[in-house]
Amino acid sequence: MPISASQPLPPSADRAADRAGESGLPHSAKTESPGTVTDRLVEANRRYATDFTDPGMDARPVLKVAVVSCMDARIDLHAALGLELGDCHTIRNAGGVVTDDIIRSLTISQRALGTRSVVLIHHTGCGLLSLTEDFRHELEAEVGQRPTWAVEAFKDLDDDVRQSMQRVRTSPFLPHRDDVRGFVFDVTTGLLREIDPRP
């Protein structure tokens, strides 16, 4: 469920804010610095850039893999998958569902930048499990214009991973569709559970 700006953050958010240094922003910068969140991020970037060295990498992912995942802030994809900078393409959206824009990114990833494998990751506790297409109707009533995009909400994680795998495997734009695997990430244990493409 959405959290109102006037409501206190859930305990998990408080714990995340207490993990000083993990995101490059000290605890004091997150809670006490003046300015907007974006101002804080820009300041963190200035500190980052003082020690930055050009890694001299090519834009092509070393492991030739593209990972499609939900944008959920609890998922640290690189840490969860043991990836380093330059290993993969990460493509994220709400739910980690394969939409036309995901196909666009995967097509560029494969055809222009050499990736061959696709890993799809949904997760437990996803916000799209509690939404419906009514979300679009509510938006239309509020702003006077219907969104051109679908919410892509779902009730069954496994089935939606299968649908995403099917969308990748049947896209005529993707030359590499043999190595496509789907998973559900458990946000409480950190473990991946692979989904059989056949129900």
Coordinates of N, CA, C and O in Angstrom, one line a residue:
M1 N 0.8 -1.2 0.0 CA 0.0 0.0 0.0 C 0.9 1.2 0.0 O 1.9 1.3 0.6
P2 N 0.5 2.3 -0.7 CA 1.2 3.5 -0.7 C 1.3 4.1 0.7 O 0.4 4.0 1.5
I3 N 2.4 4.8 1.0 CA 2.6 5.5 2.3 C 2.5 7.0 2.1 O 3.2 7.5 1.3
S4 N 1.6 7.6 2.8 CA 1.4 9.0 2.7 C 2.6 9.7 3.2 O 3.3 9.3 4.1
A5 N 2.9 10.9 2.7 CA 4.1 11.7 3.1 C 3.9 12.1 4.5 O 4.9 12.4 5.2
S6 N 2.7 12.2 5.1 CA 2.5 12.6 6.4 C 2.7 11.4 7.4 O 2.7 11.7 8.6
Q7 N 2.7 10.2 6.9 CA 2.8 9.1 7.8 C 4.2 8.8 8.2 O 5.1 9.1 7.4
P8 N 4.5 8.2 9.4 CA 5.9 7.9 9.7 C 6.3 6.7 8.8 O 5.5 5.9 8.3
L9 N 7.6 6.6 8.6 CA 8.2 5.6 7.8 C 8.1 4.2 8.5 O 8.1 4.2 9.7
P10 N 7.9 3.1 7.8 CA 7.9 1.8 8.5 C 9.2 1.5 9.1 O 10.2 2.1 8.7
P11 N 9.2 0.6 10.1 CA 10.5 0.3 10.8 C 11.6 -0.1 9.8 O 12.8 0.2 10.1
S12 N 11.3 -0.8 8.7 CA 12.3 -1.2 7.8 C 13.0 0.0 7.2 O 14.2 0.0 6.9
A13 N 12.3 1.1 7.0 CA 12.9 2.3 6.4 C 13.8 3.0 7.4 O 14.8 3.5 7.1
D14 N 13.4 2.9 8.7 CA 14.2 3.5 9.8 C 15.5 2.7 9.9 O 16.6 3.3 10.0
R15 N 15.5 1.4 9.8 CA 16.7 0.6 9.8 C 17.6 0.9 8.6 O 18.8 1.0 8.8
A16 N 16.9 1.1 7.5 CA 17.7 1.4 6.3 C 18.5 2.7 6.5 O 19.6 2.9 6.1
A17 N 17.8 3.7 7.0 CA 18.4 5.0 7.2 C 19.5 4.9 8.2 O 20.4 5.7 8.2
D18 N 19.5 3.9 9.1 CA 20.6 3.8 10.2 C 21.8 3.1 9.6 O 22.8 3.1 10.3
R19 N 21.7 2.5 8.5 CA 22.9 1.8 7.9 C 23.9 2.9 7.3 O 23.9 3.1 6.1
A20 N 24.6 3.5 8.2 CA 25.5 4.6 7.7 C 26.5 4.1 6.8 O 27.2 3.1 7.0
G21 N 26.8 4.9 5.7 CA 27.8 4.6 4.8 C 27.5 3.6 3.7 O 28.2 3.5 2.7
E22 N 26.5 2.8 3.8 CA 26.2 1.7 2.8 C 25.8 2.3 1.5 O 26.2 1.7 0.5
S23 N 25.2 3.5 1.4 CA 24.8 4.0 0.2 C 25.7 5.2 -0.2 O 25.4 5.9 -1.2
G24 N 26.7 5.5 0.5 CA 27.6 6.6 0.2 C 27.1 7.9 0.9 O 27.7 8.9 0.9
L25 N 25.9 7.9 1.5 CA 25.4 9.0 2.2 C 25.5 8.7 3.7 O 24.8 7.8 4.2
P26 N 26.2 9.5 4.5 CA 26.2 9.3 5.9 C 24.9 9.5 6.5 O 24.1 10.3 6.0
H27 N 24.6 8.9 7.7 CA 23.3 9.1 8.3 C 22.9 10.5 8.5 O 21.8 10.9 8.3
S28 N 23.9 11.4 8.9 CA 23.6 12.8 9.2 C 23.2 13.5 7.9 O 22.3 14.4 7.9
A29 N 23.7 13.1 6.7 CA 23.4 13.7 5.5 C 21.9 13.4 5.1 O 21.3 14.1 4.5
K30 N 21.5 12.2 5.5 CA 20.2 11.8 5.1 C 19.1 12.4 6.0 O 18.0 12.7 5.5
T31 N 19.4 12.7 7.2 CA 18.4 13.2 8.1 C 18.5 14.7 8.6 O 17.6 15.2 9.1
E32 N 19.7 15.2 8.4 CA 19.9 16.6 9.0 C 20.3 17.6 8.0 O 20.3 18.8 8.3
S33 N 20.8 17.3 6.8 CA 21.3 18.2 5.9 C 20.2 19.0 5.3 O 19.1 18.5 5.1
P34 N 20.4 20.3 5.1 CA 19.3 21.1 4.4 C 19.2 20.8 3.0 O 20.1 20.2 2.4
G35 N 18.1 21.3 2.3 CA 18.0 21.0 0.9 C 17.2 19.8 0.6 O 16.7 19.1 1.5
T36 N 17.0 19.5 -0.7 CA 16.2 18.4 -1.1 C 17.0 17.1 -1.1 O 18.2 17.1 -0.9
V37 N 16.3 16.0 -1.3 CA 17.0 14.7 -1.4 C 17.9 14.8 -2.6 O 19.1 14.3 -2.5
T38 N 17.5 15.4 -3.7 CA 18.4 15.5 -4.9 C 19.7 16.3 -4.5 O 20.8 15.9 -4.9
D39 N 19.5 17.3 -3.7 CA 20.7 18.1 -3.3 C 21.7 17.2 -2.6 O 22.9 17.2 -2.7
R40 N 21.2 16.3 -1.7 CA 22.0 15.4 -0.9 C 22.7 14.4 -1.8 O 23.9 14.1 -1.6
L41 N 22.0 13.9 -2.9 CA 22.6 13.0 -3.8 C 23.7 13.7 -4.6 O 24.7 13.1 -4.8
V42 N 23.5 14.9 -5.0 CA 24.5 15.6 -5.8 C 25.7 15.8 -4.9 O 26.9 15.7 -5.3
E43 N 25.5 16.1 -3.6 CA 26.7 16.3 -2.7 C 27.4 15.0 -2.5 O 28.6 15.0 -2.5
A44 N 26.7 13.9 -2.4 CA 27.3 12.6 -2.3 C 28.1 12.3 -3.5 O 29.2 11.7 -3.5
N45 N 27.6 12.7 -4.7 CA 28.4 12.5 -5.9 C 29.7 13.3 -6.0 O 30.7 12.8 -6.5
R46 N 29.6 14.5 -5.4 CA 30.9 15.3 -5.4 C 31.9 14.5 -4.6 O 33.1 14.5 -5.0
R47 N 31.5 14.0 -3.4 CA 32.5 13.2 -2.6 C 33.0 12.0 -3.4 O 34.1 11.6 -3.3
Y48 N 32.0 11.3 -4.0 CA 32.4 10.1 -4.8 C 33.4 10.4 -5.9 O 34.4 9.7 -6.1
A49 N 33.2 11.6 -6.6 CA 34.0 11.9 -7.7 C 35.4 12.3 -7.3 O 36.4 12.2 -8.1
T50 N 35.6 12.7 -6.1 CA 37.0 13.1 -5.6 C 37.9 11.9 -5.7 O 39.1 12.1 -5.9
D51 N 37.4 10.7 -5.5 CA 38.3 9.5 -5.5 C 38.0 8.6 -6.7 O 38.5 7.5 -6.8
F52 N 37.2 9.1 -7.7 CA 36.8 8.3 -8.8 C 38.0 8.2 -9.8 O 38.7 9.1 -10.1
T53 N 38.1 6.9 -10.3 CA 39.1 6.7 -11.4 C 38.3 6.0 -12.5 O 37.6 5.0 -12.3
D54 N 38.6 6.5 -13.7 CA 37.9 5.9 -14.9 C 38.3 4.4 -15.0 O 39.5 4.1 -15.1
P55 N 37.3 3.5 -14.9 CA 37.7 2.1 -14.9 C 38.1 1.6 -16.3 O 38.6 0.5 -16.5
G56 N 37.9 2.4 -17.3 CA 38.4 2.1 -18.7 C 37.6 0.9 -19.3 O 38.1 0.2 -20.1
M57 N 36.3 0.8 -18.9 CA 35.5 -0.4 -19.4 C 34.9 0.0 -20.7 O 34.6 1.1 -21.0
D58 N 34.6 -1.1 -21.4 CA 33.7 -1.0 -22.6 C 32.3 -1.0 -22.1 O 32.0 -1.5 -21.0
A59 N 31.4 -0.5 -22.9 CA 30.0 -0.5 -22.6 C 29.3 -1.9 -22.6 O 28.2 -2.1 -22.1
R60 N 30.0 -2.8 -23.3 CA 29.5 -4.2 -23.4 C 29.6 -4.9 -22.1 O 30.7 -5.0 -21.6
P61 N 28.5 -5.5 -21.5 CA 28.6 -6.2 -20.3 C 29.6 -7.4 -20.4 O 29.5 -8.2 -21.4
V62 N 30.5 -7.6 -19.4 CA 31.5 -8.7 -19.5 C 30.8 -10.0 -19.5 O 31.3 -10.9 -20.2
L63 N 29.7 -10.2 -18.7 CA 29.1 -11.5 -18.7 C 28.0 -11.7 -19.8 O 27.4 -12.8 -19.8
K64 N 27.8 -10.8 -20.6 CA 26.9 -10.8 -21.7 C 25.5 -11.2 -21.2 O 24.8 -12.0 -21.8
V65 N 25.1 -10.6 -20.1 CA 23.8 -10.9 -19.5 C 23.0 -9.6 -19.2 O 23.6 -8.6 -18.9
A66 N 21.7 -9.7 -19.4 CA 20.8 -8.6 -19.0 C 19.9 -9.1 -17.9 O 19.3 -10.1 -18.1
V67 N 19.8 -8.3 -16.9 CA 18.9 -8.7 -15.7 C 17.8 -7.7 -15.7 O 18.0 -6.5 -15.6
V68 N 16.5 -8.2 -15.8 CA 15.3 -7.4 -15.7 C 14.7 -7.7 -14.3 O 14.4 -8.8 -13.9
S69 N 14.5 -6.6 -13.5 CA 14.0 -6.7 -12.2 C 13.1 -5.6 -11.8 O 13.0 -4.6 -12.5
C70 N 12.4 -5.8 -10.7 CA 11.6 -4.7 -10.2 C 12.4 -3.6 -9.6 O 13.6 -3.7 -9.3
M71 N 11.8 -2.4 -9.6 CA 12.6 -1.2 -9.1 C 12.6 -1.1 -7.6 O 13.1 -0.2 -7.0
D72 N 12.0 -2.1 -6.9 CA 11.9 -2.1 -5.5 C 13.2 -1.7 -4.8 O 14.2 -2.3 -5.1
A73 N 13.2 -0.8 -3.9 CA 14.4 -0.3 -3.2 C 15.1 -1.3 -2.3 O 16.2 -1.1 -1.9
R74 N 14.4 -2.4 -2.0 CA 15.0 -3.4 -1.1 C 15.9 -4.3 -1.8 O 16.6 -5.1 -1.2
I75 N 15.9 -4.3 -3.1 CA 16.7 -5.3 -3.9 C 18.0 -4.7 -4.4 O 18.0 -3.8 -5.3
D76 N 19.1 -5.1 -3.9 CA 20.4 -4.7 -4.3 C 20.9 -5.8 -5.3 O 21.5 -6.8 -4.9
L77 N 20.6 -5.6 -6.6 CA 20.8 -6.7 -7.6 C 22.3 -7.1 -7.6 O 22.6 -8.3 -7.7
H78 N 23.2 -6.1 -7.7 CA 24.6 -6.5 -7.8 C 25.1 -7.4 -6.6 O 25.7 -8.4 -6.8
A79 N 24.7 -7.0 -5.4 CA 25.0 -7.7 -4.2 C 24.4 -9.1 -4.2 O 25.0 -10.1 -3.9
A80 N 23.1 -9.1 -4.5 CA 22.3 -10.4 -4.5 C 22.8 -11.4 -5.5 O 22.7 -12.6 -5.3
L81 N 23.3 -10.9 -6.6 CA 23.8 -11.9 -7.7 C 25.3 -12.0 -7.8 O 25.8 -12.6 -8.7
G82 N 26.0 -11.3 -6.9 CA 27.5 -11.4 -6.9 C 28.1 -10.8 -8.1 O 29.1 -11.2 -8.7
L83 N 27.5 -9.7 -8.6 CA 27.9 -9.0 -9.8 C 28.8 -7.8 -9.4 O 28.7 -7.1 -8.4
E84 N 29.7 -7.5 -10.4 CA 30.6 -6.4 -10.2 C 30.3 -5.3 -11.3 O 29.6 -5.6 -12.3
L85 N 30.8 -4.1 -11.1 CA 30.5 -3.1 -12.1 C 31.0 -3.6 -13.5 O 32.1 -4.1 -13.6
G86 N 30.2 -3.4 -14.5 CA 30.5 -3.8 -15.9 C 30.1 -5.2 -16.2 O 30.3 -5.6 -17.4
D87 N 29.6 -6.0 -15.3 CA 29.3 -7.4 -15.6 C 28.0 -7.5 -16.4 O 27.9 -8.5 -17.2
C88 N 27.0 -6.7 -16.2 CA 25.7 -6.9 -16.8 C 25.0 -5.6 -17.1 O 25.4 -4.5 -16.7
H89 N 23.9 -5.7 -17.8 CA 22.9 -4.7 -17.9 C 21.8 -4.9 -16.9 O 21.4 -6.0 -16.8
T90 N 21.4 -3.9 -16.2 CA 20.3 -4.0 -15.3 C 19.2 -3.1 -15.8 O 19.4 -1.9 -16.1
I91 N 18.0 -3.7 -16.0 CA 16.8 -3.0 -16.5 C 15.7 -3.2 -15.5 O 15.3 -4.3 -15.2
R92 N 15.2 -2.1 -15.0 CA 14.3 -2.1 -13.9 C 13.0 -1.3 -14.2 O 13.1 -0.3 -14.8
N93 N 11.9 -1.8 -13.7 CA 10.6 -1.1 -13.8 C 9.7 -1.6 -12.6 O 10.1 -2.5 -11.9
A94 N 8.6 -1.0 -12.5 CA 7.6 -1.4 -11.5 C 7.2 -2.9 -11.8 O 6.5 -3.1 -12.8
G95 N 7.5 -3.8 -10.9 CA 7.1 -5.2 -11.0 C 8.2 -6.0 -11.7 O 8.1 -7.3 -11.7
G96 N 9.1 -5.4 -12.5 CA 10.0 -6.2 -13.3 C 9.3 -7.0 -14.4 O 9.8 -8.0 -14.9
V97 N 8.2 -6.5 -14.8 CA 7.4 -7.1 -15.9 C 8.0 -6.7 -17.3 O 8.6 -5.7 -17.4
V98 N 7.9 -7.6 -18.2 CA 8.4 -7.4 -19.6 C 7.3 -6.6 -20.4 O 6.3 -7.2 -20.8
T99 N 7.6 -5.3 -20.5 CA 6.7 -4.4 -21.3 C 7.4 -4.1 -22.6 O 8.5 -4.6 -22.9
D100 N 6.7 -3.3 -23.5 CA 7.4 -2.9 -24.7 C 8.7 -2.2 -24.5 O 9.7 -2.4 -25.2
D101 N 8.8 -1.4 -23.4 CA 10.0 -0.7 -23.2 C 11.1 -1.6 -22.7 O 12.3 -1.4 -23.0
I102 N 10.8 -2.7 -22.0 CA 11.8 -3.7 -21.6 C 12.3 -4.4 -22.9 O 13.5 -4.6 -23.0
I103 N 11.4 -4.7 -23.8 CA 11.8 -5.3 -25.0 C 12.7 -4.4 -25.8 O 13.7 -4.8 -26.4
R104 N 12.4 -3.1 -25.8 CA 13.3 -2.1 -26.5 C 14.7 -2.2 -25.9 O 15.7 -2.2 -26.6
S105 N 14.8 -2.1 -24.5 CA 16.1 -2.1 -23.9 C 16.8 -3.4 -24.1 O 18.0 -3.4 -24.4
L106 N 16.1 -4.6 -24.1 CA 16.7 -5.8 -24.3 C 17.2 -5.9 -25.8 O 18.3 -6.5 -26.0
T107 N 16.5 -5.4 -26.7 CA 16.9 -5.4 -28.1 C 18.1 -4.7 -28.3 O 19.1 -5.1 -29.0
I108 N 18.2 -3.5 -27.7 CA 19.5 -2.7 -27.8 C 20.6 -3.4 -27.1 O 21.7 -3.5 -27.6
S109 N 20.3 -4.0 -26.0 CA 21.3 -4.7 -25.2 C 21.9 -5.9 -26.0 O 23.1 -6.1 -26.0
Q110 N 21.0 -6.6 -26.7 CA 21.5 -7.8 -27.5 C 22.1 -7.4 -28.8 O 23.3 -7.8 -29.1
R111 N 21.4 -6.6 -29.5 CA 21.9 -6.3 -30.9 C 23.0 -5.3 -31.0 O 23.9 -5.4 -31.9
A112 N 23.1 -4.3 -30.1 CA 24.1 -3.3 -30.1 C 25.2 -3.5 -29.1 O 26.4 -3.1 -29.3
L113 N 24.9 -4.3 -28.0 CA 25.9 -4.4 -27.0 C 26.3 -5.8 -26.6 O 26.9 -6.0 -25.5
G114 N 25.8 -6.8 -27.3 CA 26.4 -8.1 -27.2 C 25.9 -9.0 -26.2 O 26.5 -10.1 -25.9
T115 N 24.8 -8.7 -25.5 CA 24.3 -9.7 -24.4 C 23.6 -10.8 -25.1 O 23.0 -10.7 -26.2
R116 N 23.6 -12.0 -24.4 CA 23.0 -13.2 -25.0 C 22.0 -13.8 -24.0 O 21.2 -14.6 -24.4
S117 N 22.2 -13.6 -22.7 CA 21.4 -14.2 -21.7 C 20.4 -13.2 -21.0 O 20.8 -12.0 -20.9
V118 N 19.2 -13.7 -20.6 CA 18.3 -12.8 -19.9 C 17.9 -13.4 -18.6 O 17.4 -14.6 -18.6
V119 N 18.0 -12.7 -17.5 CA 17.5 -13.2 -16.2 C 16.4 -12.2 -15.8 O 16.5 -11.0 -15.8
L120 N 15.2 -12.8 -15.5 CA 14.0 -12.1 -15.1 C 13.8 -12.3 -13.6 O 13.8 -13.4 -13.1
I121 N 13.6 -11.2 -12.8 CA 13.5 -11.4 -11.4 C 12.3 -10.5 -10.9 O 12.2 -9.3 -11.0
H122 N 11.2 -11.3 -10.3 CA 10.2 -10.7 -9.6 C 10.5 -10.9 -8.1 O 11.6 -11.4 -7.8
H123 N 9.7 -10.4 -7.2 CA 10.0 -10.6 -5.8 C 8.8 -10.6 -4.9 O 7.7 -10.2 -5.3
T124 N 8.9 -11.2 -3.7 CA 7.9 -11.3 -2.8 C 7.5 -9.9 -2.2 O 8.4 -9.0 -2.3
G125 N 6.3 -9.7 -1.8 CA 5.9 -8.4 -1.3 C 5.8 -7.3 -2.3 O 5.9 -6.1 -1.9
C126 N 5.7 -7.6 -3.6 CA 5.7 -6.6 -4.6 C 4.4 -5.8 -4.6 O 3.3 -6.3 -4.3
G127 N 4.5 -4.5 -4.8 CA 3.4 -3.6 -4.8 C 2.4 -3.9 -5.8 O 1.2 -3.6 -5.7
L128 N 2.8 -4.5 -7.0 CA 1.8 -4.8 -8.0 C 0.9 -5.9 -7.7 O -0.1 -6.1 -8.3
L129 N 1.2 -6.6 -6.6 CA 0.3 -7.7 -6.1 C -1.0 -7.1 -5.6 O -2.0 -7.8 -5.5
S130 N -1.0 -5.8 -5.1 CA -2.1 -5.2 -4.5 C -2.8 -4.2 -5.4 O -3.8 -3.6 -5.0
L131 N -2.3 -4.0 -6.6 CA -2.9 -3.0 -7.5 C -3.8 -3.8 -8.5 O -3.6 -5.0 -8.7
T132 N -4.7 -3.0 -9.2 CA -5.4 -3.6 -10.3 C -5.4 -2.5 -11.4 O -4.9 -1.4 -11.2
E133 N -6.0 -2.8 -12.5 CA -6.1 -1.9 -13.6 C -7.0 -0.7 -13.2 O -7.1 0.3 -13.9
D134 N -7.8 -0.8 -12.1 CA -8.5 0.3 -11.6 C -7.7 1.5 -11.4 O -8.1 2.7 -11.4
F135 N -6.4 1.3 -11.1 CA -5.4 2.4 -10.9 C -5.4 3.4 -12.1 O -5.4 4.6 -11.9
R136 N -5.6 2.8 -13.3 CA -5.6 3.7 -14.5 C -6.9 4.5 -14.5 O -6.9 5.7 -14.9
H137 N -8.0 3.9 -14.1 CA -9.3 4.6 -14.1 C -9.2 5.7 -13.1 O -9.8 6.8 -13.3
E138 N -8.6 5.4 -11.9 CA -8.5 6.5 -10.9 C -7.7 7.6 -11.4 O -8.0 8.8 -11.1
L139 N -6.6 7.3 -12.1 CA -5.8 8.4 -12.6 C -6.5 9.2 -13.6 O -6.4 10.4 -13.6
E140 N -7.3 8.5 -14.5 CA -8.1 9.3 -15.5 C -9.1 10.2 -14.8 O -9.2 11.4 -15.2
A141 N -9.7 9.7 -13.7 CA -10.7 10.6 -13.0 C -10.0 11.8 -12.4 O -10.5 12.9 -12.3
E142 N -8.8 11.5 -11.9 CA -8.0 12.6 -11.2 C -7.5 13.7 -12.2 O -7.6 14.9 -11.9
V143 N -6.9 13.2 -13.3 CA -6.1 14.2 -14.1 C -6.8 14.4 -15.5 O -6.4 15.3 -16.2
G144 N -7.9 13.7 -15.7 CA -8.7 13.9 -17.0 C -8.1 13.3 -18.2 O -8.5 13.7 -19.3
Q145 N -7.2 12.4 -18.0 CA -6.6 11.7 -19.2 C -6.2 10.3 -18.8 O -5.6 10.1 -17.8
R146 N -6.6 9.4 -19.7 CA -6.3 8.0 -19.4 C -4.8 7.6 -19.8 O -4.4 8.0 -20.8
P147 N -4.1 7.0 -18.9 CA -2.7 6.6 -19.3 C -2.7 5.7 -20.5 O -3.6 4.8 -20.6
T148 N -1.7 5.8 -21.3 CA -1.6 4.9 -22.5 C -1.0 3.6 -22.1 O -1.0 2.6 -22.9
W149 N -0.4 3.5 -20.9 CA 0.3 2.3 -20.5 C -0.6 1.5 -19.5 O -1.6 2.0 -18.9
A150 N -0.4 0.1 -19.5 CA -1.1 -0.7 -18.6 C -0.4 -0.8 -17.3 O 0.9 -0.6 -17.2
V151 N -1.1 -1.0 -16.2 CA -0.5 -1.2 -14.9 C 0.4 -2.4 -14.8 O 1.4 -2.4 -14.2
E152 N -0.1 -3.5 -15.5 CA 0.6 -4.8 -15.5 C 0.6 -5.4 -14.1 O 1.5 -6.1 -13.7
A153 N -0.5 -5.1 -13.3 CA -0.6 -5.7 -12.0 C -0.8 -7.2 -12.2 O -1.2 -7.7 -13.2
F154 N -0.6 -8.0 -11.1 CA -0.7 -9.4 -11.1 C -1.1 -9.9 -9.7 O -0.8 -9.3 -8.7
K155 N -1.6 -11.1 -9.7 CA -2.0 -11.8 -8.4 C -1.1 -13.0 -8.1 O -1.1 -13.4 -6.9
D156 N -0.5 -13.5 -9.1 CA 0.4 -14.7 -8.9 C 1.8 -14.4 -9.4 O 2.0 -14.2 -10.6
L157 N 2.7 -14.4 -8.5 CA 4.1 -14.1 -8.9 C 4.7 -15.1 -10.0 O 5.2 -14.7 -11.0
D158 N 4.5 -16.4 -9.7 CA 5.0 -17.4 -10.6 C 4.4 -17.3 -12.0 O 5.2 -17.3 -13.0
D159 N 3.1 -17.1 -12.1 CA 2.5 -16.9 -13.4 C 3.0 -15.7 -14.1 O 3.2 -15.7 -15.4
D160 N 3.2 -14.6 -13.4 CA 3.7 -13.4 -14.1 C 5.1 -13.5 -14.5 O 5.5 -13.0 -15.6
V161 N 6.0 -14.3 -13.8 CA 7.3 -14.6 -14.3 C 7.2 -15.4 -15.5 O 8.0 -15.1 -16.5
R162 N 6.3 -16.4 -15.6 CA 6.2 -17.2 -16.8 C 5.8 -16.3 -18.0 O 6.2 -16.5 -19.1
Q163 N 4.8 -15.4 -17.7 CA 4.4 -14.5 -18.8 C 5.5 -13.7 -19.3 O 5.7 -13.5 -20.5
S164 N 6.4 -13.2 -18.4 CA 7.5 -12.4 -18.8 C 8.5 -13.2 -19.6 O 9.0 -12.7 -20.6
M165 N 8.7 -14.4 -19.2 CA 9.6 -15.3 -20.0 C 9.1 -15.5 -21.4 O 9.8 -15.5 -22.3
Q166 N 7.8 -15.7 -21.4 CA 7.2 -16.0 -22.7 C 7.3 -14.8 -23.6 O 7.5 -14.9 -24.9
R167 N 7.1 -13.6 -23.1 CA 7.2 -12.4 -23.9 C 8.6 -12.2 -24.5 O 8.8 -11.7 -25.6
V168 N 9.6 -12.5 -23.7 CA 11.0 -12.5 -24.2 C 11.2 -13.5 -25.3 O 11.8 -13.2 -26.3
R169 N 10.8 -14.7 -25.0 CA 11.0 -15.9 -25.9 C 10.3 -15.8 -27.2 O 10.7 -16.4 -28.2
T170 N 9.3 -14.9 -27.3 CA 8.5 -14.8 -28.5 C 8.7 -13.5 -29.2 O 8.1 -13.3 -30.3
S171 N 9.6 -12.7 -28.7 CA 9.8 -11.4 -29.3 C 10.6 -11.5 -30.6 O 11.7 -12.1 -30.6
P172 N 10.1 -11.1 -31.7 CA 10.9 -11.2 -33.0 C 12.1 -10.3 -33.0 O 13.0 -10.5 -33.9
F173 N 12.2 -9.3 -32.1 CA 13.3 -8.4 -32.1 C 14.5 -8.9 -31.4 O 15.6 -8.3 -31.6
L174 N 14.4 -9.9 -30.7 CA 15.5 -10.5 -29.9 C 16.1 -11.6 -30.6 O 15.5 -12.7 -30.8
P175 N 17.4 -11.6 -31.0 CA 18.1 -12.7 -31.6 C 18.4 -13.8 -30.7 O 18.6 -15.0 -31.1
H176 N 18.6 -13.5 -29.4 CA 19.0 -14.5 -28.4 C 17.9 -14.8 -27.4 O 17.7 -14.0 -26.5
R177 N 17.2 -15.9 -27.6 CA 16.0 -16.2 -26.8 C 16.1 -17.6 -26.1 O 15.2 -18.0 -25.5
D178 N 17.3 -18.2 -26.2 CA 17.4 -19.6 -25.7 C 17.7 -19.6 -24.2 O 17.2 -20.4 -23.5
D179 N 18.5 -18.7 -23.7 CA 18.9 -18.6 -22.3 C 18.1 -17.5 -21.6 O 18.6 -16.4 -21.4
V180 N 16.9 -17.8 -21.3 CA 16.0 -16.9 -20.6 C 15.5 -17.7 -19.4 O 14.8 -18.7 -19.5
R181 N 15.8 -17.1 -18.2 CA 15.4 -17.8 -17.0 C 14.7 -16.8 -16.0 O 15.1 -15.6 -16.0
G182 N 13.7 -17.3 -15.3 CA 13.0 -16.4 -14.4 C 13.0 -16.9 -13.0 O 13.1 -18.1 -12.7
F183 N 13.0 -15.9 -12.0 CA 13.1 -16.2 -10.6 C 12.2 -15.3 -9.8 O 11.8 -14.2 -10.3
V184 N 12.0 -15.7 -8.6 CA 11.3 -14.9 -7.6 C 12.3 -14.7 -6.4 O 12.9 -15.6 -5.9
F185 N 12.6 -13.4 -6.1 CA 13.5 -13.1 -5.0 C 12.7 -12.9 -3.7 O 11.7 -12.1 -3.7
D186 N 13.1 -13.6 -2.7 CA 12.5 -13.4 -1.4 C 13.1 -12.3 -0.6 O 14.3 -12.4 -0.3
V187 N 12.4 -11.2 -0.4 CA 12.9 -10.1 0.3 C 13.2 -10.3 1.8 O 13.9 -9.5 2.4
T188 N 12.8 -11.4 2.3 CA 13.0 -11.7 3.7 C 14.2 -12.6 3.9 O 14.9 -12.6 5.0
T189 N 14.6 -13.4 2.9 CA 15.7 -14.3 3.0 C 16.8 -14.0 2.1 O 18.0 -14.4 2.3
G190 N 16.6 -13.2 1.0 CA 17.6 -12.9 0.1 C 17.8 -14.0 -1.0 O 18.7 -13.8 -1.8
L191 N 17.0 -15.0 -0.9 CA 17.2 -16.2 -1.8 C 16.3 -16.0 -3.1 O 15.2 -15.5 -3.1
L192 N 16.9 -16.6 -4.2 CA 16.2 -16.7 -5.5 C 15.5 -18.0 -5.5 O 16.1 -19.0 -5.1
R193 N 14.3 -18.1 -6.1 CA 13.6 -19.3 -6.4 C 13.3 -19.4 -7.9 O 12.6 -18.5 -8.4
E194 N 13.9 -20.4 -8.6 CA 13.7 -20.4 -10.0 C 12.3 -20.9 -10.3 O 11.7 -21.8 -9.7
I195 N 11.7 -20.3 -11.4 CA 10.4 -20.6 -11.8 C 10.5 -21.4 -13.1 O 11.1 -21.1 -14.1
D196 N 9.8 -22.6 -13.1 CA 9.7 -23.5 -14.2 C 8.8 -22.8 -15.3 O 7.7 -22.3 -14.9
P197 N 9.3 -22.6 -16.5 CA 8.4 -22.0 -17.5 C 7.1 -22.7 -17.8 O 6.2 -22.1 -18.3
R198 N 7.1 -24.0 -17.4 CA 5.8 -24.7 -17.6 C 5.1 -24.8 -16.2 O 5.7 -25.3 -15.3
P199 N 3.8 -24.4 -16.2 CA 3.1 -24.4 -14.9 C 2.9 -25.8 -14.4 O 3.0 -26.8 -15.1

